[in-house]
Amino acid sequence: MRTPHAFALLAAAGCLALTACNPQAADTGAGTSPAPGATAPAGSAPAGSAPVPPKAGRTTAAVPDFVGQVLQDAQDGAQAAGFYLLSSHDALGKNRNQVLDRNWKVCTQTPRGGTTTGTDTKIDFGTVKNEETCP
């Protein structure tokens, strides 16, 4: 009867040891303050704020204007332009998921079309169903 308890204890100890050896888990940044003059990392700016200026060696591109397009076509166009970090949300605030992208159209986008920014910048699309009117 002691064997199952010993095995469970050994398994738990092994999991703790593996977790303690993971350098990524230990480096959470908690309790650290940024160095004087340091800037926030890319993508940490609040929604609707100005795009992050490009860093040295960062690939930049002009963001196409996707407003009015079907969400699937907008996503395809963004990827063709070099932007792969994409998200979308319900522009009417109903918290609906955009499961079938062809059933949704783009009302807003952040950053705006015509903006030049790094291709690692997230593009967020505000969407409504195709038969609905944009707010």
Short mmCIF file of N, CA and C in Angstrom, two decimals:
data_model
loop_
_atom_site.label_atom_id
_atom_site.label_comp_id
_atom_site.label_asym_id
_atom_site.label_seq_id
_atom_site.Cartn_x
_atom_site.Cartn_y
_atom_site.Cartn_z
N MET A 1 0.81 -1.18 0.00
CA MET A 1 0.00 0.00 0.00
C MET A 1 0.87 1.26 0.00
N ARG A 2 2.10 1.17 0.43
CA ARG A 2 2.98 2.33 0.46
C ARG A 2 3.56 2.64 -0.92
N THR A 3 3.61 1.66 -1.81
CA THR A 3 4.18 1.87 -3.13
C THR A 3 3.45 2.94 -3.93
N PRO A 4 2.09 2.97 -3.98
CA PRO A 4 1.43 4.04 -4.72
C PRO A 4 1.72 5.42 -4.14
N HIS A 5 1.80 5.53 -2.82
CA HIS A 5 2.09 6.82 -2.21
C HIS A 5 3.52 7.26 -2.54
N ALA A 6 4.45 6.33 -2.51
CA ALA A 6 5.84 6.65 -2.83
C ALA A 6 5.96 7.07 -4.29
N PHE A 7 5.26 6.39 -5.17
CA PHE A 7 5.30 6.73 -6.60
C PHE A 7 4.73 8.13 -6.83
N ALA A 8 3.62 8.46 -6.19
CA ALA A 8 3.00 9.78 -6.34
C ALA A 8 3.94 10.87 -5.82
N LEU A 9 4.58 10.61 -4.69
CA LEU A 9 5.51 11.57 -4.12
C LEU A 9 6.71 11.77 -5.03
N LEU A 10 7.23 10.70 -5.58
CA LEU A 10 8.36 10.76 -6.50
C LEU A 10 7.99 11.53 -7.77
N ALA A 11 6.80 11.29 -8.31
CA ALA A 11 6.35 11.99 -9.51
C ALA A 11 6.20 13.49 -9.25
N ALA A 12 5.63 13.84 -8.09
CA ALA A 12 5.48 15.25 -7.74
C ALA A 12 6.84 15.93 -7.59
N ALA A 13 7.77 15.26 -6.96
CA ALA A 13 9.12 15.82 -6.79
C ALA A 13 9.80 16.01 -8.14
N GLY A 14 9.59 15.06 -9.05
CA GLY A 14 10.16 15.20 -10.39
C GLY A 14 9.59 16.39 -11.14
N CYS A 15 8.30 16.60 -11.03
CA CYS A 15 7.66 17.75 -11.68
C CYS A 15 8.20 19.06 -11.12
N LEU A 16 8.35 19.14 -9.81
CA LEU A 16 8.89 20.34 -9.19
C LEU A 16 10.32 20.60 -9.64
N ALA A 17 11.11 19.54 -9.74
CA ALA A 17 12.50 19.70 -10.17
C ALA A 17 12.56 20.20 -11.60
N LEU A 18 11.72 19.68 -12.46
CA LEU A 18 11.72 20.12 -13.86
C LEU A 18 11.25 21.56 -13.97
N THR A 19 10.27 21.94 -13.19
CA THR A 19 9.79 23.32 -13.22
C THR A 19 10.87 24.28 -12.72
N ALA A 20 11.60 23.89 -11.71
CA ALA A 20 12.65 24.74 -11.16
C ALA A 20 13.80 24.91 -12.13
N CYS A 21 13.99 23.97 -13.04
CA CYS A 21 15.10 24.04 -13.99
C CYS A 21 14.75 24.84 -15.23
N ASN A 22 13.51 25.27 -15.40
CA ASN A 22 13.09 26.00 -16.58
C ASN A 22 13.44 27.48 -16.42
N PRO A 23 14.43 28.00 -17.15
CA PRO A 23 14.82 29.40 -16.99
C PRO A 23 13.74 30.36 -17.45
N GLN A 24 12.88 29.96 -18.39
CA GLN A 24 11.83 30.86 -18.85
C GLN A 24 10.78 31.05 -17.77
N ALA A 25 10.48 30.03 -17.00
CA ALA A 25 9.49 30.15 -15.94
C ALA A 25 9.99 31.07 -14.84
N ALA A 26 11.29 31.07 -14.58
CA ALA A 26 11.85 31.89 -13.51
C ALA A 26 11.96 33.35 -13.92
N ASP A 27 12.11 33.64 -15.21
CA ASP A 27 12.30 35.00 -15.67
C ASP A 27 10.96 35.61 -16.06
N THR A 28 10.16 35.99 -15.07
CA THR A 28 8.85 36.58 -15.33
C THR A 28 8.91 38.08 -15.41
N GLY A 29 10.00 38.68 -14.95
CA GLY A 29 10.11 40.12 -14.95
C GLY A 29 9.41 40.76 -13.78
N ALA A 30 8.78 39.97 -12.92
CA ALA A 30 8.06 40.53 -11.78
C ALA A 30 9.07 41.11 -10.80
N GLY A 31 8.74 42.27 -10.28
CA GLY A 31 9.58 42.90 -9.30
C GLY A 31 10.77 43.64 -9.89
N THR A 32 10.86 43.70 -11.20
CA THR A 32 11.94 44.45 -11.82
C THR A 32 11.38 45.72 -12.39
N SER A 33 12.19 46.76 -12.40
CA SER A 33 11.76 48.02 -13.00
C SER A 33 12.61 48.27 -14.22
N PRO A 34 12.06 48.95 -15.22
CA PRO A 34 12.82 49.21 -16.42
C PRO A 34 13.99 50.14 -16.14
N ALA A 35 15.02 50.00 -16.93
CA ALA A 35 16.18 50.86 -16.80
C ALA A 35 15.79 52.28 -17.19
N PRO A 36 16.48 53.28 -16.64
CA PRO A 36 16.16 54.66 -17.01
C PRO A 36 16.31 54.85 -18.51
N GLY A 37 15.32 55.49 -19.12
CA GLY A 37 15.35 55.73 -20.56
C GLY A 37 14.88 54.55 -21.38
N ALA A 38 14.51 53.44 -20.75
CA ALA A 38 14.06 52.27 -21.50
C ALA A 38 12.66 52.52 -22.03
N THR A 39 12.35 51.90 -23.16
CA THR A 39 11.03 52.03 -23.76
C THR A 39 10.27 50.74 -23.58
N ALA A 40 8.96 50.81 -23.70
CA ALA A 40 8.12 49.62 -23.58
C ALA A 40 8.34 48.72 -24.78
N PRO A 41 8.22 47.40 -24.60
CA PRO A 41 8.40 46.49 -25.71
C PRO A 41 7.32 46.67 -26.76
N ALA A 42 7.64 46.28 -28.00
CA ALA A 42 6.69 46.38 -29.10
C ALA A 42 5.44 45.60 -28.78
N GLY A 43 4.29 46.17 -29.15
CA GLY A 43 3.03 45.48 -28.93
C GLY A 43 2.44 45.71 -27.55
N SER A 44 3.14 46.48 -26.68
CA SER A 44 2.63 46.69 -25.34
C SER A 44 1.80 47.96 -25.22
N ALA A 45 1.72 48.73 -26.29
CA ALA A 45 0.95 49.97 -26.25
C ALA A 45 -0.54 49.66 -26.23
N PRO A 46 -1.34 50.52 -25.60
CA PRO A 46 -2.78 50.27 -25.57
C PRO A 46 -3.38 50.36 -26.97
N ALA A 47 -4.53 49.71 -27.14
CA ALA A 47 -5.21 49.71 -28.43
C ALA A 47 -5.54 51.13 -28.84
N GLY A 48 -5.39 51.43 -30.12
CA GLY A 48 -5.71 52.75 -30.63
C GLY A 48 -4.57 53.73 -30.52
N SER A 49 -3.45 53.33 -29.95
CA SER A 49 -2.32 54.23 -29.82
C SER A 49 -1.50 54.21 -31.10
N ALA A 50 -0.57 55.13 -31.18
CA ALA A 50 0.27 55.22 -32.37
C ALA A 50 1.13 53.98 -32.51
N PRO A 51 1.42 53.57 -33.75
CA PRO A 51 2.27 52.41 -33.95
C PRO A 51 3.66 52.62 -33.36
N VAL A 52 4.29 51.54 -32.99
CA VAL A 52 5.63 51.58 -32.41
C VAL A 52 6.61 51.94 -33.51
N PRO A 53 7.50 52.92 -33.28
CA PRO A 53 8.48 53.24 -34.31
C PRO A 53 9.40 52.06 -34.57
N PRO A 54 9.83 51.89 -35.82
CA PRO A 54 10.66 50.74 -36.15
C PRO A 54 12.01 50.78 -35.45
N LYS A 55 12.49 49.61 -35.04
CA LYS A 55 13.81 49.46 -34.46
C LYS A 55 14.81 49.18 -35.58
N ALA A 56 16.07 49.34 -35.29
CA ALA A 56 17.10 49.04 -36.27
C ALA A 56 17.00 47.57 -36.67
N GLY A 57 17.00 47.30 -37.95
CA GLY A 57 16.95 45.93 -38.43
C GLY A 57 15.54 45.36 -38.50
N ARG A 58 14.55 46.12 -38.10
CA ARG A 58 13.15 45.67 -38.10
C ARG A 58 12.56 45.88 -39.49
N THR A 59 11.84 44.91 -40.00
CA THR A 59 11.21 45.03 -41.30
C THR A 59 9.95 45.87 -41.16
N THR A 60 9.82 46.87 -42.02
CA THR A 60 8.64 47.72 -41.99
C THR A 60 7.88 47.62 -43.31
N ALA A 61 6.61 47.98 -43.26
CA ALA A 61 5.77 47.99 -44.46
C ALA A 61 4.60 48.92 -44.22
N ALA A 62 4.00 49.36 -45.31
CA ALA A 62 2.79 50.17 -45.21
C ALA A 62 1.61 49.24 -44.94
N VAL A 63 0.77 49.61 -43.99
CA VAL A 63 -0.42 48.82 -43.67
C VAL A 63 -1.50 49.17 -44.70
N PRO A 64 -1.98 48.18 -45.45
CA PRO A 64 -3.06 48.46 -46.40
C PRO A 64 -4.36 48.81 -45.68
N ASP A 65 -5.27 49.48 -46.38
CA ASP A 65 -6.58 49.80 -45.83
C ASP A 65 -7.52 48.64 -46.12
N PHE A 66 -8.00 47.98 -45.07
CA PHE A 66 -8.86 46.81 -45.22
C PHE A 66 -10.32 47.10 -44.89
N VAL A 67 -10.65 48.32 -44.51
CA VAL A 67 -12.02 48.67 -44.12
C VAL A 67 -12.95 48.43 -45.30
N GLY A 68 -14.06 47.72 -45.03
CA GLY A 68 -15.04 47.41 -46.07
C GLY A 68 -14.86 46.03 -46.69
N GLN A 69 -13.72 45.41 -46.44
CA GLN A 69 -13.45 44.09 -47.01
C GLN A 69 -14.03 42.98 -46.14
N VAL A 70 -14.25 41.83 -46.77
CA VAL A 70 -14.61 40.63 -46.03
C VAL A 70 -13.42 40.27 -45.15
N LEU A 71 -13.67 39.85 -43.91
CA LEU A 71 -12.59 39.58 -42.96
C LEU A 71 -11.56 38.60 -43.52
N GLN A 72 -11.99 37.54 -44.17
CA GLN A 72 -11.04 36.56 -44.72
C GLN A 72 -10.13 37.21 -45.74
N ASP A 73 -10.68 38.05 -46.62
CA ASP A 73 -9.87 38.74 -47.62
C ASP A 73 -8.90 39.72 -46.97
N ALA A 74 -9.35 40.40 -45.91
CA ALA A 74 -8.47 41.33 -45.18
C ALA A 74 -7.31 40.58 -44.54
N GLN A 75 -7.59 39.42 -43.95
CA GLN A 75 -6.53 38.63 -43.34
C GLN A 75 -5.54 38.14 -44.40
N ASP A 76 -6.05 37.68 -45.53
CA ASP A 76 -5.18 37.24 -46.62
C ASP A 76 -4.31 38.39 -47.12
N GLY A 77 -4.92 39.58 -47.26
CA GLY A 77 -4.18 40.75 -47.72
C GLY A 77 -3.11 41.19 -46.73
N ALA A 78 -3.43 41.12 -45.44
CA ALA A 78 -2.46 41.50 -44.41
C ALA A 78 -1.26 40.55 -44.45
N GLN A 79 -1.52 39.27 -44.61
CA GLN A 79 -0.42 38.30 -44.69
C GLN A 79 0.40 38.50 -45.95
N ALA A 80 -0.26 38.83 -47.05
CA ALA A 80 0.47 39.10 -48.30
C ALA A 80 1.36 40.32 -48.16
N ALA A 81 0.95 41.28 -47.32
CA ALA A 81 1.74 42.49 -47.08
C ALA A 81 2.84 42.27 -46.04
N GLY A 82 2.88 41.06 -45.43
CA GLY A 82 3.93 40.75 -44.47
C GLY A 82 3.52 40.81 -43.01
N PHE A 83 2.23 41.06 -42.74
CA PHE A 83 1.73 41.14 -41.37
C PHE A 83 1.07 39.81 -41.02
N TYR A 84 1.59 39.13 -40.00
CA TYR A 84 1.07 37.81 -39.64
C TYR A 84 0.45 37.78 -38.25
N LEU A 85 0.62 38.84 -37.48
CA LEU A 85 0.05 38.92 -36.14
C LEU A 85 -1.29 39.65 -36.26
N LEU A 86 -2.38 38.87 -36.35
CA LEU A 86 -3.70 39.43 -36.64
C LEU A 86 -4.70 39.04 -35.57
N SER A 87 -5.66 39.93 -35.30
CA SER A 87 -6.76 39.61 -34.39
C SER A 87 -8.00 40.33 -34.91
N SER A 88 -9.15 39.90 -34.40
CA SER A 88 -10.40 40.55 -34.77
C SER A 88 -11.33 40.52 -33.57
N HIS A 89 -12.27 41.45 -33.58
CA HIS A 89 -13.26 41.51 -32.50
C HIS A 89 -14.59 42.01 -33.06
N ASP A 90 -15.64 41.78 -32.32
CA ASP A 90 -16.98 42.20 -32.69
C ASP A 90 -17.10 43.70 -32.46
N ALA A 91 -17.24 44.47 -33.54
CA ALA A 91 -17.30 45.93 -33.44
C ALA A 91 -18.58 46.43 -32.77
N LEU A 92 -19.61 45.58 -32.67
CA LEU A 92 -20.85 45.98 -32.01
C LEU A 92 -20.81 45.71 -30.51
N GLY A 93 -19.72 45.15 -30.01
CA GLY A 93 -19.57 44.90 -28.58
C GLY A 93 -20.38 43.74 -28.07
N LYS A 94 -20.82 42.86 -28.95
CA LYS A 94 -21.62 41.70 -28.54
C LYS A 94 -20.75 40.50 -28.17
N ASN A 95 -19.44 40.66 -28.24
CA ASN A 95 -18.48 39.60 -27.89
C ASN A 95 -18.68 38.31 -28.67
N ARG A 96 -19.11 38.42 -29.91
CA ARG A 96 -19.27 37.24 -30.76
C ARG A 96 -17.92 36.88 -31.37
N ASN A 97 -17.67 35.59 -31.49
CA ASN A 97 -16.43 35.12 -32.12
C ASN A 97 -16.60 35.09 -33.63
N GLN A 98 -15.54 35.43 -34.33
CA GLN A 98 -15.56 35.41 -35.79
C GLN A 98 -15.10 34.02 -36.25
N VAL A 99 -16.02 33.07 -36.22
CA VAL A 99 -15.68 31.68 -36.53
C VAL A 99 -15.53 31.48 -38.03
N LEU A 100 -16.50 31.91 -38.80
CA LEU A 100 -16.42 31.82 -40.27
C LEU A 100 -16.07 33.20 -40.79
N ASP A 101 -14.79 33.41 -41.09
CA ASP A 101 -14.29 34.75 -41.44
C ASP A 101 -14.98 35.34 -42.66
N ARG A 102 -15.47 34.50 -43.55
CA ARG A 102 -16.15 35.00 -44.75
C ARG A 102 -17.52 35.61 -44.43
N ASN A 103 -18.04 35.36 -43.23
CA ASN A 103 -19.34 35.91 -42.83
C ASN A 103 -19.23 37.25 -42.12
N TRP A 104 -18.02 37.81 -42.04
CA TRP A 104 -17.78 39.06 -41.33
C TRP A 104 -17.10 40.06 -42.25
N LYS A 105 -17.37 41.36 -42.03
CA LYS A 105 -16.70 42.42 -42.79
C LYS A 105 -15.99 43.36 -41.82
N VAL A 106 -14.95 43.99 -42.32
CA VAL A 106 -14.11 44.87 -41.51
C VAL A 106 -14.70 46.28 -41.48
N CYS A 107 -14.92 46.80 -40.27
CA CYS A 107 -15.40 48.18 -40.08
C CYS A 107 -14.26 49.12 -39.67
N THR A 108 -13.37 48.61 -38.84
CA THR A 108 -12.23 49.41 -38.36
C THR A 108 -10.99 48.54 -38.35
N GLN A 109 -9.86 49.19 -38.32
CA GLN A 109 -8.60 48.46 -38.16
C GLN A 109 -7.62 49.32 -37.40
N THR A 110 -6.78 48.65 -36.62
CA THR A 110 -5.70 49.31 -35.89
C THR A 110 -4.43 48.53 -36.14
N PRO A 111 -3.37 49.14 -36.64
CA PRO A 111 -3.23 50.54 -37.03
C PRO A 111 -3.99 50.83 -38.33
N ARG A 112 -4.24 52.10 -38.56
CA ARG A 112 -4.99 52.54 -39.74
C ARG A 112 -4.24 52.24 -41.03
N GLY A 113 -5.01 52.11 -42.11
CA GLY A 113 -4.41 51.93 -43.43
C GLY A 113 -3.55 53.12 -43.79
N GLY A 114 -2.45 52.86 -44.48
CA GLY A 114 -1.52 53.92 -44.88
C GLY A 114 -0.41 54.16 -43.88
N THR A 115 -0.53 53.62 -42.69
CA THR A 115 0.50 53.75 -41.66
C THR A 115 1.67 52.83 -42.00
N THR A 116 2.89 53.31 -41.84
CA THR A 116 4.06 52.46 -42.01
C THR A 116 4.53 52.04 -40.63
N THR A 117 4.67 50.74 -40.44
CA THR A 117 5.06 50.21 -39.14
C THR A 117 5.79 48.89 -39.34
N GLY A 118 6.32 48.35 -38.27
CA GLY A 118 7.01 47.07 -38.34
C GLY A 118 6.04 45.95 -38.68
N THR A 119 6.51 44.98 -39.44
CA THR A 119 5.64 43.86 -39.82
C THR A 119 5.34 42.95 -38.63
N ASP A 120 6.00 43.17 -37.50
CA ASP A 120 5.67 42.42 -36.29
C ASP A 120 4.59 43.11 -35.45
N THR A 121 4.01 44.18 -35.98
CA THR A 121 2.92 44.89 -35.31
C THR A 121 1.62 44.12 -35.50
N LYS A 122 0.84 44.01 -34.44
CA LYS A 122 -0.45 43.32 -34.51
C LYS A 122 -1.48 44.22 -35.19
N ILE A 123 -2.20 43.66 -36.15
CA ILE A 123 -3.31 44.36 -36.78
C ILE A 123 -4.60 43.79 -36.20
N ASP A 124 -5.44 44.67 -35.67
CA ASP A 124 -6.72 44.25 -35.10
C ASP A 124 -7.84 44.78 -35.98
N PHE A 125 -8.78 43.89 -36.34
CA PHE A 125 -9.92 44.25 -37.16
C PHE A 125 -11.18 44.31 -36.31
N GLY A 126 -11.92 45.43 -36.37
CA GLY A 126 -13.24 45.54 -35.76
C GLY A 126 -14.25 45.11 -36.82
N THR A 127 -15.06 44.09 -36.53
CA THR A 127 -15.90 43.48 -37.55
C THR A 127 -17.37 43.40 -37.15
N VAL A 128 -18.23 43.28 -38.16
CA VAL A 128 -19.65 42.97 -37.98
C VAL A 128 -20.00 41.90 -39.00
N LYS A 129 -21.12 41.24 -38.80
CA LYS A 129 -21.59 40.25 -39.78
C LYS A 129 -21.86 40.98 -41.09
N ASN A 130 -21.73 40.26 -42.22
CA ASN A 130 -21.87 40.88 -43.53
C ASN A 130 -23.19 41.63 -43.71
N GLU A 131 -24.27 41.13 -43.13
CA GLU A 131 -25.58 41.76 -43.31
C GLU A 131 -25.82 42.93 -42.35
N GLU A 132 -24.89 43.18 -41.41
CA GLU A 132 -25.04 44.25 -40.44
C GLU A 132 -24.36 45.53 -40.91
N THR A 133 -24.74 46.63 -40.28
CA THR A 133 -24.15 47.94 -40.58
C THR A 133 -23.05 48.24 -39.57
N CYS A 134 -21.96 48.79 -40.06
CA CYS A 134 -20.87 49.16 -39.17
C CYS A 134 -21.32 50.29 -38.24
N PRO A 135 -20.84 50.26 -37.01
CA PRO A 135 -21.22 51.32 -36.06
C PRO A 135 -20.57 52.66 -36.42
#
